[in-house]
Amino acid sequence: DYKGQKLAEQIFQGIILVSAIIGFIYGYIIEQFEWTVYIVMAGFALSCLLTLPPWPMYRRNPLKWLPVQESGAEEKKSADRKPKRYSKN
């Protein structure tokens, strides 16, 4: 559902942003860019774990689909229609 997609996107972006800030600060303090990359990658892995599987919290507002129509009704409707004629200009 759309609300679940929005929630997943917000969680994903929030975790990435927080891990990037923490990673940058920690890497700056210890003067190791390598740790910045590790922390951002860990944040990415965590966000993927929380947002990619179809968890029930993302499926609270299911979409309502139209009921299935029988194929015989479609054939009658298409047979009742007159073919369109196009004039050549």
XYZ file of C-alpha atoms in Angstrom:
89
model
C 0.000 0.000 0.000
C 1.049 3.589 -0.495
C 1.242 4.504 3.183
C 3.511 1.509 3.804
C 5.762 2.553 0.915
C 6.009 6.054 2.351
C 6.868 4.679 5.805
C 9.527 2.372 4.357
C 11.067 5.259 2.413
C 11.152 7.479 5.517
C 12.763 4.732 7.610
C 15.328 4.027 4.880
C 16.294 7.681 4.464
C 16.391 8.297 8.216
C 18.718 5.379 8.921
C 21.025 6.309 6.031
C 21.173 9.946 7.172
C 21.835 9.104 10.830
C 24.496 6.520 9.971
C 26.197 8.971 7.584
C 26.330 11.684 10.260
C 27.579 9.288 12.943
C 30.093 7.748 10.544
C 31.420 11.123 9.456
C 31.812 12.377 13.024
C 33.445 9.152 14.231
C 35.748 8.972 11.213
C 36.744 12.614 11.666
C 37.531 12.103 15.361
C 39.737 9.053 14.812
C 40.973 10.353 11.422
C 40.043 7.168 9.584
C 37.777 7.493 6.532
C 37.573 3.706 6.460
C 35.396 3.688 9.597
C 33.051 6.239 8.031
C 32.488 3.879 5.124
C 31.963 0.896 7.460
C 29.369 2.747 9.533
C 27.463 3.951 6.455
C 27.508 0.412 5.015
C 26.194 -0.960 8.325
C 23.410 1.639 8.239
C 22.586 0.647 4.677
C 22.441 -3.048 5.634
C 20.204 -2.267 8.616
C 17.875 -0.126 6.519
C 17.643 -2.855 3.873
C 16.799 -5.410 6.546
C 14.023 -3.186 7.900
C 12.527 -1.985 4.621
C 12.942 -4.638 1.911
C 10.990 -7.607 3.355
C 7.189 -7.232 3.312
C 6.789 -6.708 7.059
C 3.188 -6.479 8.382
C 3.713 -2.858 9.447
C 3.935 -1.916 5.742
C 0.712 -3.751 4.817
C -1.813 -2.122 7.166
C -3.782 -0.305 4.441
C -4.341 -2.751 1.570
C -5.622 -1.456 -1.755
C -9.153 -2.399 -2.786
C -9.226 -3.952 -6.226
C -12.167 -4.138 -8.603
C -14.025 -7.466 -8.659
C -13.154 -9.925 -11.422
C -15.479 -9.827 -14.433
C -16.361 -12.854 -16.458
C -14.845 -13.024 -19.942
C -18.281 -13.531 -21.585
C -19.377 -10.046 -20.575
C -16.345 -8.513 -22.265
C -17.003 -10.350 -25.523
C -20.607 -9.086 -25.637
C -19.511 -5.511 -25.043
C -16.880 -5.626 -27.767
C -19.339 -7.221 -30.226
C -21.930 -4.463 -29.578
C -19.469 -1.719 -30.467
C -19.320 -0.444 -34.000
C -15.894 -0.233 -35.558
C -14.612 3.310 -35.937
C -14.069 4.567 -39.422
C -11.317 7.017 -40.059
C -11.476 9.381 -42.972
C -8.389 9.906 -45.065
C -7.370 13.531 -45.241
